XYZ file of C-alpha atoms in Angstrom:
776
model
C 69.973 -88.399 194.270
C 67.453 -85.689 193.848
C 65.795 -85.375 190.379
C 63.491 -82.675 189.119
C 60.116 -83.752 187.882
C 58.743 -82.481 184.526
C 62.022 -82.219 182.611
C 61.015 -84.154 179.442
C 64.054 -83.013 177.251
C 67.247 -81.212 177.559
C 66.954 -77.454 176.775
C 70.015 -77.545 174.462
C 69.088 -80.738 172.553
C 67.270 -80.154 169.404
C 63.753 -81.541 169.325
C 63.046 -84.499 167.117
C 60.692 -84.260 164.308
C 57.767 -86.543 164.763
C 55.779 -87.958 161.963
C 52.167 -87.123 162.013
C 50.164 -89.872 163.577
C 47.408 -90.907 161.130
C 43.742 -90.877 162.549
C 41.859 -94.121 162.275
C 37.948 -94.380 161.900
C 35.800 -95.590 164.672
C 33.778 -98.823 163.604
C 30.794 -97.625 165.535
C 30.415 -93.820 164.850
C 32.704 -93.675 161.727
C 34.484 -90.473 163.161
C 38.316 -89.982 163.302
C 39.787 -91.079 166.453
C 42.838 -89.520 168.243
C 45.622 -91.787 169.763
C 44.307 -90.839 173.294
C 40.735 -92.099 172.240
C 42.296 -95.263 170.626
C 44.194 -95.976 173.952
C 40.883 -95.554 175.890
C 39.094 -97.916 173.608
C 40.274 -101.219 175.151
C 38.968 -99.871 178.668
C 35.486 -99.549 177.405
C 35.717 -103.057 175.796
C 36.854 -104.553 179.065
C 34.049 -102.831 180.870
C 31.451 -104.105 178.370
C 32.914 -107.675 178.644
C 32.779 -107.612 182.366
C 29.043 -106.378 182.369
C 28.060 -109.163 180.128
C 29.879 -111.790 182.199
C 28.238 -110.307 185.292
C 24.798 -110.585 183.832
C 25.328 -114.083 182.818
C 26.733 -115.041 186.405
C 23.657 -113.364 187.981
C 21.305 -115.200 185.685
C 22.759 -118.609 186.636
C 22.580 -117.796 190.284
C 19.279 -115.935 190.598
C 17.490 -118.192 187.909
C 17.297 -121.362 190.176
C 16.265 -119.266 193.146
C 13.400 -117.673 191.157
C 12.328 -121.048 190.090
C 12.268 -122.426 193.610
C 10.853 -119.402 195.334
C 8.035 -118.738 192.864
C 5.202 -116.507 193.970
C 6.681 -116.046 197.420
C 9.541 -114.128 196.199
C 7.457 -111.837 193.976
C 5.255 -110.961 197.048
C 8.184 -110.065 199.043
C 9.483 -107.817 196.280
C 6.218 -106.014 195.983
C 5.777 -105.610 199.803
C 9.441 -104.202 199.882
C 9.598 -102.027 196.876
C 5.936 -101.675 195.786
C 5.496 -99.931 192.284
C 8.860 -98.350 192.963
C 10.222 -101.609 191.562
C 9.553 -100.103 188.095
C 11.630 -97.047 188.999
C 14.447 -99.297 190.313
C 14.407 -101.376 187.073
C 14.531 -98.168 184.922
C 17.456 -96.791 187.010
C 19.404 -100.103 186.458
C 18.808 -99.730 182.859
C 20.034 -96.194 182.701
C 23.189 -97.400 184.596
C 23.774 -100.136 182.237
C 23.410 -97.635 179.292
C 26.025 -95.189 181.035
C 28.412 -98.089 181.414
C 28.122 -98.850 177.666
C 28.437 -95.267 176.638
C 31.460 -94.654 178.950
C 29.781 -92.121 181.285
C 30.077 -89.437 178.620
C 26.376 -88.308 178.907
C 26.792 -88.216 182.792
C 29.684 -85.778 182.651
C 28.033 -83.548 180.113
C 24.436 -83.478 181.641
C 25.014 -84.396 185.264
C 22.275 -81.886 186.423
C 19.521 -83.837 184.298
C 20.553 -87.001 186.050
C 20.479 -85.461 189.481
C 17.126 -83.998 188.674
C 15.676 -87.285 187.582
C 17.022 -89.012 190.569
C 15.285 -86.453 192.925
C 12.046 -86.664 190.927
C 12.060 -90.537 191.183
C 12.552 -90.377 194.978
C 9.722 -87.771 195.331
C 7.488 -89.960 193.254
C 8.393 -93.045 195.226
C 7.454 -91.080 198.388
C 3.988 -90.063 197.004
C 3.356 -93.785 196.157
C 4.245 -94.677 199.939
C 1.282 -92.400 201.005
C -1.228 -94.219 198.929
C -3.085 -97.422 200.660
C -5.458 -99.038 198.130
C -8.085 -101.215 199.504
C -7.457 -104.986 199.087
C -4.390 -106.862 197.917
C -0.999 -106.929 199.225
C -0.638 -103.154 199.139
C -3.278 -102.579 201.793
C -0.876 -103.646 204.587
C 1.912 -101.513 203.246
C 1.468 -98.938 200.325
C 1.937 -98.509 196.708
C 5.525 -97.509 197.388
C 6.171 -100.552 199.721
C 8.253 -100.356 202.738
C 10.964 -98.202 200.887
C 8.244 -95.699 199.982
C 6.993 -95.424 203.483
C 10.477 -94.955 204.704
C 10.860 -92.011 202.213
C 7.461 -90.484 203.130
C 8.169 -90.713 206.840
C 5.679 -91.324 209.749
C 3.420 -88.380 208.906
C 1.349 -88.058 205.817
C 1.612 -84.280 205.833
C 5.360 -84.253 206.368
C 5.677 -86.835 203.550
C 3.537 -84.737 201.126
C 5.592 -81.506 201.889
C 8.911 -83.483 201.585
C 7.991 -84.952 198.172
C 6.685 -81.472 196.867
C 10.160 -79.992 197.856
C 12.070 -82.765 196.340
C 9.983 -82.087 192.967
C 10.902 -78.326 193.106
C 14.569 -79.127 193.748
C 14.399 -81.599 190.706
C 12.962 -78.796 188.455
C 15.884 -76.499 189.596
C 18.424 -78.987 188.619
C 16.759 -80.072 185.418
C 15.618 -76.679 183.863
C 17.348 -73.883 185.797
C 17.201 -71.231 183.114
C 13.393 -71.386 182.255
C 12.623 -71.570 185.982
C 14.690 -68.420 186.762
C 13.057 -66.527 183.709
C 9.586 -67.536 184.972
C 10.474 -66.345 188.592
C 11.622 -63.062 187.141
C 8.469 -62.486 185.232
C 6.209 -63.185 188.176
C 8.041 -61.002 190.677
C 9.007 -58.206 188.417
C 7.895 -54.687 189.418
C 4.534 -53.667 187.787
C 4.534 -49.917 186.922
C 1.398 -47.916 187.633
C -0.556 -47.655 184.296
C -1.392 -44.125 183.453
C -2.936 -42.584 180.309
C -0.236 -41.651 177.853
C 0.161 -38.032 176.813
C -0.162 -37.485 173.041
C 3.129 -36.356 171.596
C 3.465 -33.600 168.972
C 4.364 -35.226 165.696
C 4.150 -38.726 167.292
C 0.907 -39.934 165.578
C 0.714 -43.613 165.121
C -1.030 -44.895 161.860
C -4.587 -45.992 162.100
C -4.708 -49.708 162.926
C -7.968 -51.759 162.454
C -9.632 -53.314 165.485
C -8.425 -56.600 164.705
C -4.829 -55.344 164.871
C -3.894 -56.872 161.659
C -2.152 -55.837 158.435
C -3.029 -56.898 154.981
C -0.524 -58.730 152.655
C -1.728 -58.440 148.979
C -0.574 -59.302 145.719
C 0.683 -56.504 143.319
C -2.352 -54.146 143.384
C -3.977 -52.575 140.392
C -3.688 -48.783 139.602
C -7.307 -48.220 140.645
C -6.641 -49.858 144.026
C -3.383 -47.870 144.501
C -5.197 -44.625 143.597
C -8.058 -45.527 145.865
C -5.599 -46.038 148.832
C -4.053 -42.599 148.367
C -7.321 -40.800 147.826
C -9.012 -39.058 150.778
C -12.640 -39.739 151.696
C -13.696 -36.056 151.998
C -12.717 -32.552 151.233
C -11.841 -31.955 154.992
C -9.576 -35.000 155.132
C -7.694 -33.902 152.006
C -7.246 -30.435 153.415
C -6.011 -31.727 156.756
C -3.686 -34.159 155.150
C -1.662 -31.634 153.334
C 1.743 -31.049 154.981
C 0.933 -33.385 157.932
C 4.190 -35.059 159.257
C 3.757 -38.891 158.601
C 5.588 -41.399 160.854
C 7.484 -44.038 158.938
C 7.361 -47.511 160.559
C 9.591 -50.493 160.124
C 8.477 -54.178 160.147
C 8.604 -54.301 163.943
C 6.372 -51.141 164.406
C 9.210 -48.923 165.432
C 9.160 -45.460 164.067
C 12.277 -44.557 161.968
C 11.612 -40.856 161.188
C 9.153 -38.283 159.856
C 8.246 -38.014 156.297
C 6.338 -35.052 155.009
C 3.281 -36.361 153.250
C 2.542 -34.305 150.247
C -0.964 -34.661 148.802
C -2.482 -32.799 145.850
C -5.139 -30.115 146.658
C -7.885 -31.824 144.705
C -8.048 -35.609 143.938
C -10.777 -37.156 141.892
C -13.029 -39.567 143.840
C -12.705 -43.220 142.351
C -15.276 -45.915 142.851
C -14.089 -48.689 144.987
C -14.484 -52.296 143.788
C -15.737 -54.983 146.121
C -13.188 -56.028 148.675
C -11.326 -59.224 147.977
C -10.356 -61.852 150.591
C -6.870 -61.040 151.932
C -4.193 -62.809 154.198
C -4.262 -61.282 157.724
C -0.879 -60.862 159.426
C -0.927 -59.656 163.089
C 0.993 -56.387 164.026
C 3.082 -56.457 167.169
C 2.080 -53.364 169.185
C 4.622 -51.016 170.753
C 4.698 -50.872 174.608
C 3.214 -47.666 176.069
C 5.949 -45.315 177.440
C 6.172 -44.376 181.043
C 5.104 -40.929 182.105
C 7.139 -38.813 184.551
C 5.858 -36.483 187.094
C 6.919 -33.507 184.934
C 4.778 -34.758 181.972
C 7.533 -36.216 180.047
C 7.298 -39.652 178.490
C 10.217 -42.152 179.096
C 10.942 -44.208 175.841
C 10.126 -47.976 176.262
C 12.797 -50.560 175.812
C 11.186 -51.596 172.466
C 12.784 -48.635 170.715
C 16.050 -50.779 170.978
C 16.658 -53.787 168.740
C 16.410 -57.315 170.404
C 19.788 -59.027 171.071
C 21.064 -61.829 168.975
C 23.050 -64.503 170.766
C 26.257 -66.186 169.086
C 26.420 -69.766 169.932
C 30.056 -71.108 170.242
C 31.072 -74.720 169.514
C 31.582 -76.571 172.815
C 33.707 -79.215 171.321
C 36.087 -76.452 170.033
C 36.317 -74.943 173.470
C 37.190 -78.259 175.162
C 39.766 -78.701 172.483
C 41.396 -75.483 173.320
C 41.394 -76.320 176.918
C 43.366 -79.683 176.318
C 45.675 -77.583 173.888
C 46.511 -75.225 176.819
C 47.139 -78.028 179.218
C 49.372 -79.965 176.604
C 51.276 -76.734 175.617
C 52.137 -76.009 179.207
C 53.061 -79.597 179.899
C 55.422 -79.742 176.943
C 57.424 -76.826 178.672
C 57.450 -78.606 181.985
C 54.695 -76.599 183.667
C 52.063 -78.923 185.321
C 48.557 -77.330 185.173
C 44.920 -78.169 184.918
C 41.913 -76.174 183.433
C 39.319 -76.264 186.213
C 36.858 -73.492 184.882
C 35.753 -72.038 181.532
C 33.867 -68.825 181.213
C 32.561 -67.911 177.799
C 32.064 -64.389 176.810
C 30.954 -62.614 173.640
C 34.542 -61.864 172.502
C 36.935 -64.084 174.549
C 36.844 -67.202 176.550
C 38.471 -67.250 179.845
C 40.197 -70.503 180.848
C 40.750 -70.755 184.654
C 44.071 -72.597 185.099
C 45.137 -74.146 188.442
C 48.975 -74.322 188.678
C 50.380 -77.791 189.442
C 53.334 -78.901 191.411
C 57.092 -79.163 191.102
C 58.138 -82.436 192.543
C 61.357 -83.709 193.771
C 62.267 -87.340 193.966
C 65.061 -89.494 195.345
C 66.167 -92.973 194.244
C 65.601 -95.478 196.862
C 66.918 -99.249 196.701
C 64.685 -101.654 198.584
C 65.500 -105.359 198.467
C 67.625 -104.829 195.456
C 65.006 -102.912 193.543
C 65.269 -99.367 192.695
C 62.170 -97.086 192.992
C 61.561 -93.224 193.052
C 60.192 -91.772 196.185
C 58.788 -88.233 196.327
C 60.518 -86.122 199.026
C 58.924 -82.658 198.440
C 56.657 -80.625 196.170
C 56.219 -77.014 195.690
C 53.590 -74.964 193.687
C 54.640 -73.822 190.236
C 55.133 -70.006 190.153
C 52.716 -67.769 188.324
C 55.647 -66.189 186.606
C 56.426 -69.328 184.678
C 52.874 -69.364 183.262
C 52.843 -65.580 182.325
C 56.242 -65.815 180.603
C 54.765 -68.436 178.163
C 52.024 -66.212 176.814
C 53.493 -66.124 173.232
C 54.039 -69.822 173.187
C 50.415 -70.490 174.187
C 49.196 -67.988 171.498
C 51.288 -69.913 169.073
C 49.948 -73.405 170.210
C 46.343 -71.957 170.067
C 46.762 -70.326 166.723
C 45.374 -66.959 168.252
C 46.631 -63.464 167.427
C 47.113 -62.533 170.973
C 46.130 -63.799 174.451
C 45.938 -62.009 177.716
C 46.963 -63.671 181.090
C 45.200 -62.313 184.253
C 47.308 -63.704 187.074
C 45.506 -64.285 189.438
C 41.759 -63.951 188.792
C 40.377 -61.426 191.430
C 38.770 -63.489 194.149
C 39.942 -66.948 192.864
C 43.089 -69.002 193.237
C 43.358 -69.401 189.504
C 45.250 -67.962 186.494
C 43.044 -66.568 183.836
C 44.068 -67.127 180.215
C 41.706 -65.146 177.761
C 41.577 -66.560 174.250
C 39.838 -64.759 171.463
C 36.743 -66.519 170.177
C 36.487 -67.776 166.648
C 33.321 -65.742 166.063
C 32.900 -62.446 167.809
C 29.451 -61.532 169.163
C 28.138 -57.863 169.599
C 26.624 -56.861 172.859
C 23.428 -54.902 172.368
C 22.455 -52.159 174.712
C 18.974 -53.792 175.303
C 20.546 -57.050 176.547
C 22.544 -55.159 179.262
C 19.638 -52.969 180.165
C 17.395 -55.909 180.727
C 19.892 -57.774 182.922
C 19.554 -58.107 186.593
C 22.805 -56.310 187.455
C 21.734 -53.203 185.584
C 18.157 -53.310 187.059
C 19.775 -53.419 190.689
C 21.957 -50.490 189.823
C 19.221 -48.612 188.281
C 17.160 -49.036 191.473
C 19.850 -47.309 193.514
C 21.251 -44.665 191.130
C 19.747 -42.140 188.709
C 22.707 -42.188 186.445
C 23.299 -45.879 185.641
C 25.195 -46.905 182.765
C 25.053 -50.013 180.778
C 28.924 -50.589 180.048
C 28.915 -54.189 178.565
C 29.531 -57.856 179.285
C 32.628 -59.496 180.879
C 34.693 -62.295 179.861
C 32.269 -64.817 181.427
C 29.223 -63.253 179.858
C 28.079 -61.417 182.893
C 26.471 -57.941 182.431
C 28.387 -54.924 183.928
C 26.753 -51.671 184.944
C 28.100 -48.478 186.552
C 26.875 -45.438 188.274
C 28.137 -42.152 186.867
C 27.422 -40.433 190.161
C 29.986 -42.630 192.095
C 32.628 -42.700 189.286
C 32.128 -39.498 189.351
C 34.048 -38.671 185.977
C 34.997 -41.033 183.180
C 38.074 -40.919 180.861
C 37.927 -42.902 177.691
C 40.957 -43.425 175.370
C 41.729 -45.692 172.496
C 43.121 -45.867 168.849
C 41.101 -44.852 165.885
C 38.372 -47.333 165.115
C 38.536 -49.096 168.442
C 35.007 -48.109 169.563
C 35.164 -44.844 171.542
C 32.569 -43.048 169.734
C 30.153 -46.003 169.876
C 30.757 -46.166 173.602
C 29.802 -42.469 174.000
C 26.679 -43.224 171.905
C 25.697 -46.047 174.053
C 26.273 -44.125 177.134
C 24.211 -41.122 176.033
C 21.341 -43.449 174.842
C 21.332 -45.280 178.161
C 20.930 -42.090 179.985
C 18.282 -41.002 177.650
C 16.379 -44.315 178.068
C 15.982 -43.490 181.940
C 16.141 -39.730 182.493
C 13.887 -36.825 181.565
C 14.988 -33.236 180.916
C 13.925 -32.312 184.395
C 16.436 -34.704 185.769
C 19.477 -34.500 183.372
C 20.873 -31.954 180.956
C 23.736 -32.521 178.375
C 26.640 -30.459 177.137
C 28.151 -32.059 174.007
C 31.437 -30.858 172.556
C 32.037 -32.530 169.135
C 35.213 -31.140 167.408
C 34.795 -33.651 164.625
C 31.486 -32.185 163.860
C 29.891 -35.493 162.554
C 29.745 -37.740 165.707
C 27.439 -36.214 168.466
C 25.378 -33.876 166.124
C 22.767 -36.707 165.861
C 21.562 -35.743 169.302
C 21.042 -32.104 168.324
C 17.221 -32.426 168.494
C 16.833 -33.921 172.031
C 15.333 -31.626 174.625
C 18.076 -32.548 177.063
C 20.537 -30.187 175.629
C 21.577 -27.293 177.934
C 23.122 -25.697 174.743
C 23.470 -26.711 171.075
C 26.047 -29.172 170.254
C 29.407 -27.338 170.387
C 31.527 -27.961 167.248
C 33.894 -24.974 167.645
C 37.078 -25.113 169.711
C 36.709 -21.618 171.134
C 33.002 -22.189 172.178
C 34.211 -25.462 173.887
C 36.600 -23.370 176.173
C 33.627 -21.172 176.911
C 31.558 -24.077 177.940
C 34.317 -25.034 180.511
C 34.289 -21.501 181.813
C 30.451 -21.600 182.116
C 30.536 -24.891 183.997
C 32.974 -23.526 186.627
C 30.586 -20.454 187.120
C 27.640 -22.799 187.277
C 29.468 -24.883 189.895
C 30.095 -21.907 192.192
C 26.500 -20.823 191.770
C 25.161 -24.324 192.804
C 27.515 -24.303 195.825
C 26.034 -21.028 196.890
C 22.469 -22.390 196.469
C 23.467 -25.569 198.639
C 24.761 -23.115 201.319
C 21.462 -21.201 201.381
C 19.465 -24.484 201.505
C 21.877 -26.104 203.971
C 22.266 -29.122 201.741
C 25.454 -31.149 201.184
C 24.951 -32.351 197.804
C 22.459 -32.361 194.945
C 20.501 -35.333 196.227
C 19.878 -33.526 199.607
C 18.921 -30.332 197.687
C 16.510 -32.005 195.360
C 14.803 -33.935 198.185
C 11.013 -33.137 198.650
C 11.152 -30.562 195.661
C 8.795 -30.392 192.664
C 10.142 -31.322 189.316
C 10.084 -27.607 188.038
C 12.060 -26.622 191.151
C 14.694 -29.455 191.243
C 18.274 -29.003 190.077
C 19.080 -31.307 187.137
C 22.302 -33.160 186.676
C 24.850 -31.815 184.148
C 26.878 -34.148 182.033
C 29.613 -32.747 179.788
C 30.687 -35.141 176.989
C 33.730 -34.238 175.045
C 34.567 -36.371 171.887
C 38.216 -35.362 171.365
C 40.223 -33.904 174.276
C 43.316 -33.683 171.991
C 41.933 -30.980 169.888
C 41.028 -28.932 172.842
C 44.397 -29.256 174.488
C 46.254 -28.157 171.209
C 43.943 -25.080 171.192
C 44.110 -23.972 174.851
C 46.360 -26.292 176.903
C 46.563 -24.471 180.151
C 42.997 -23.233 180.368
C 41.470 -26.666 179.484
C 43.652 -28.490 181.749
C 42.967 -26.091 184.631
C 39.183 -26.045 183.937
C 38.940 -29.892 183.721
C 41.034 -30.347 186.968
C 39.022 -27.845 188.829
C 35.630 -29.364 187.705
C 36.881 -32.877 188.321
C 37.919 -32.073 192.034
C 34.840 -29.881 193.000
C 31.877 -30.603 190.746
C 30.800 -34.102 192.031
C 28.656 -32.822 194.847
C 26.780 -30.298 192.546
C 25.822 -33.007 190.050
C 28.229 -32.003 187.168
C 29.871 -35.052 185.748
C 32.509 -35.243 182.814
C 32.878 -37.826 180.236
C 36.037 -37.111 178.185
C 37.286 -39.380 175.253
C 40.613 -39.076 173.270
C 42.254 -41.116 170.749
C 45.774 -40.000 171.539
C 46.499 -40.989 175.291
C 49.967 -39.461 175.409
C 51.301 -37.641 178.403
C 50.819 -34.238 176.766
C 46.973 -34.845 176.384
C 46.329 -37.048 179.431
C 48.463 -35.243 181.934
C 49.247 -36.299 185.435
C 46.715 -33.781 186.902
C 43.853 -35.031 184.527
C 44.717 -38.705 185.277
C 44.825 -38.010 188.998
C 41.215 -36.433 188.995
C 39.629 -39.102 186.757
C 39.872 -42.278 188.661
C 37.397 -44.286 186.491
C 38.913 -44.930 183.053
C 38.206 -47.177 179.987
C 40.924 -48.053 177.589
C 40.109 -49.438 174.116
C 42.800 -51.010 171.853
C 45.925 -48.990 171.853
C 49.021 -49.171 169.640
C 51.679 -49.676 172.463
C 52.404 -50.452 175.981
C 53.292 -46.930 176.661
C 49.842 -45.782 175.759
C 48.288 -48.452 177.912
C 50.468 -47.406 180.918
C 49.520 -43.736 180.365
C 45.726 -44.486 180.505
C 45.566 -47.398 183.023
C 48.975 -47.336 184.682
C 49.428 -50.920 183.517
C 49.951 -53.031 180.284
C 47.308 -55.065 178.591
C 45.470 -52.543 176.472
C 47.723 -53.165 173.524
C 46.592 -56.751 173.313
C 42.923 -55.874 173.018
C 41.107 -56.903 169.738
C 39.175 -53.785 168.882
C 35.560 -53.501 167.867
C 34.484 -52.635 171.404
C 36.924 -54.845 173.225
C 37.909 -52.664 176.335
C 39.403 -52.655 179.815
C 37.274 -51.004 182.514
C 39.142 -49.664 185.543
C 36.626 -48.568 188.260
C 37.617 -46.211 190.881
C 37.289 -48.948 193.620
C 39.102 -51.660 191.901
C 42.875 -52.121 191.757
C 42.980 -54.025 188.377
C 41.038 -53.376 185.204
C 38.333 -55.811 183.982
C 38.008 -56.779 180.319
C 34.595 -56.139 178.818
C 32.922 -56.140 175.551
C 31.377 -52.663 175.214
C 27.688 -52.282 174.370
C 26.717 -51.507 170.590
C 24.029 -49.223 169.665
C 23.186 -48.950 165.852
C 22.483 -45.837 164.018
C 18.756 -46.912 163.600
C 18.443 -47.163 167.319
C 19.889 -43.770 167.931
C 17.595 -42.274 165.456
C 14.467 -43.933 167.143
C 15.525 -42.672 170.525
C 16.301 -39.184 169.260
C 12.937 -39.215 167.299
C 10.981 -40.110 170.474
C 12.417 -37.248 172.471
C 12.344 -34.841 169.620
C 8.428 -35.103 169.519
C 8.351 -33.783 173.117
C 10.490 -30.726 172.594
C 9.030 -27.624 174.321
C 9.579 -24.082 173.259
C 12.194 -22.737 175.751
C 15.565 -20.980 175.688
C 18.779 -22.874 176.221
C 20.234 -22.893 179.650
C 23.642 -21.736 178.332
C 24.108 -18.714 175.983
C 27.711 -19.018 174.902
C 27.628 -15.505 173.509
C 26.611 -13.907 176.787
C 28.129 -15.766 179.749
C 27.464 -14.161 183.219
C 28.760 -15.101 186.525
C 26.876 -15.792 189.675
C 26.417 -11.954 190.432
C 24.946 -11.409 186.977
C 27.828 -9.754 185.580
C 28.968 -10.598 181.987
C 32.080 -12.793 181.946
C 34.903 -11.250 179.988
C 35.736 -13.345 176.812
C 39.316 -12.142 176.861
C 42.105 -14.422 177.951
C 43.173 -14.229 181.628
C 46.762 -13.932 180.684
C 46.123 -10.829 178.531
C 46.661 -8.445 181.481
C 50.050 -10.087 182.169
C 50.899 -9.753 178.416
C 50.081 -5.977 178.640
C 52.394 -5.492 181.611
C 55.140 -7.373 179.619
C 54.527 -5.192 176.662
C 54.892 -2.017 178.710
C 58.101 -3.230 180.383
C 59.751 -4.312 177.077
C 60.450 -2.491 173.962
C 59.739 -5.389 171.645
C 57.714 -8.681 172.304
C 56.725 -11.604 170.124
C 54.736 -14.821 170.497
C 57.582 -16.917 171.487
C 58.557 -14.325 174.143
C 55.169 -14.556 175.578
C 55.263 -18.412 175.403
C 58.466 -18.342 177.452
C 57.423 -15.714 179.923
C 53.733 -16.830 180.561
C 54.484 -20.515 180.247
C 51.679 -21.124 177.782
C 51.430 -22.794 174.425
C 52.236 -21.209 171.089
C 48.662 -21.119 169.787
C 47.500 -19.290 172.878
C 50.498 -16.948 172.799
C 49.679 -16.114 169.112
C 46.103 -15.292 170.069
C 47.224 -12.914 172.865
C 49.571 -11.237 170.296
C 46.719 -10.778 167.982
C 44.665 -9.138 170.751
C 47.542 -6.714 171.681
C 48.020 -5.737 168.108
C 44.293 -5.052 167.847
C 44.496 -2.779 171.000
C 47.552 -1.048 169.490
C 45.871 -0.270 166.267
C 42.684 0.952 168.040
C 44.891 3.267 170.086
C 46.489 4.644 167.073
C 43.212 5.468 165.246
C 42.129 7.322 168.356
C 45.303 9.276 168.961
C 47.219 9.197 165.671
C 49.637 12.029 166.968
C 50.946 9.943 169.936
C 51.391 6.719 167.871
C 54.993 5.430 167.909
C 56.735 5.203 164.485
C 57.808 1.520 165.072
C 55.529 -1.276 166.249
C 57.058 -3.067 169.426
C 55.465 -6.421 168.057
C 57.488 -8.767 165.955
C 56.505 -11.970 164.339
C 57.714 -15.324 165.831
């Protein structure tokens, strides 16, 4: 008879209502105990009883032996163990303490115990190298025969071996401080140069002791004295001079026009009073590029704040996952826990489905296992809603399997969400490695396990971002722009910003990286796409003359003034452009996405409506790298990522990142940059603006041959032919014949009507009595 394991109750039978089991208080700790903890209590009591009985038996046996042996036994112990006997006694005491505590500290801090053991062995080996004069240790050593065995036959080898064990003990005991110290010792030291003074970037005068006074409420005389200049020349120079406002960390927040009266009466200053001195943290000096630009230091960004999660709550959730799956007949075990800023990923190892048969042996029946098979992953993924109910979570996401691991990942939202600052990702090792290899490194965020994730825009080479309103798209664009501004000068990178909302990207209007002012008009945005197509063709002609394949080969061994900068187009809302000129925007975006990678032109496009009429198949095929924030339905998730999962995101920067080289999206918590940080970065670059004309003049666009690009619609000539062939035309007629959208057809109709009116004014005698254009 074959029986299936794991069937605890019949599927058709109603579950019995169980009464809640009251929790009892522990006598030792006073905490509430669960039934499982109460069942494990007798095991601890039995272990303690066995320990006491063992100590008593050893005392009865060893006591008479010690009394008979006396001093001879003591000398034998010293010659064998030496002073390492103290370490041995301490180890026995720790072992007894662990037995009493139930080995709980060993499970939580196993690395500390391993490090302490290695350090004790290293110390014992060092004692084995010391031979004091006189006494019993002269024949052996301070470490006894065991210490000599650890040290080895050679003293040099023993010293090296003991030092290596000490280092290994430090690695096990305090790994994180050791890693931070190693990074600090071997970090690259930039060459110090004299900083170039910036226009409008004057730091306030600081005393030689680098201190700031903290006073009680000052008198009117002192306040007037503080504002009064020392001489007439200073008063004249102070009128209208821009003053830099600093916050409490020494960061500049913006300029303030300091208005001083023309003449201020001199006031006699009283004797100085003793004040409390508080040190001011100085700002790091910015790096200077070859072209004379200063790169902003990382101090302009806020320091990250870490959110500490409760480890007991995480362990409780892991047990709840195992118990919930076990109640549905799915055997599993949580083998790995990765804690992230937004979600915690529990690595689940599927169990077995066992089959038994009943065997009768000598009149006794017993169950014998005949076969077992792994539990299918589909059974776990089908229980996602039941797991969310058991964990009291709004939604969970199951990643089956985790890439590169034989586990199923269950992502559960944390009780407290933590923001990922841009500075924390920029200072991470993964971003520094990417920055060392690429010029356009992007700090994207942190994964479900807390690891920092960085990307290279040059390899993407274009980025498509989608998500519902308020999910974090604009913050993502701000962090991407700030990350590029933190590491690139205007000689290396230029921006083209298109902001149909008129309020999101205009905060970057003062940076010198702009190739044209921030575009807020839809018609000018279409002109920007036309100019980029012309610029791409011009760059390819320059590459052909220089016999270069791409922009990296073209800029090699060139001076900063002669090099060709990268161009990054950032569009905040694609849906608005598609509604204005669908065909032209789609054609221009697809052409740029297909050909512009080698010329250093990259596109970053965001939309809040990831439908098929906005993110078309052609656009999606040419944008392999995509980021999806929280969306409203599975249809939108499939539109942007070709898979489900984005509808279960939590918002507030929670996103799925699909790189071009990966087959599955990865869950990240995007970087967050505050408005004050953006203002400081923009203010830093605004002080270095140079008087120069913008690269792009949207009013006079010229092609590669220097000819002015006509601003008329390319379909206007076809519309003229249709108007000549037909007696009456309308916007709907042009929409059907030319296969364009209604807004574009209406604009063509207006241009045709304008041409007809102009012709009537020039030749009023030949004008027709009835207009061939009709509304609709």
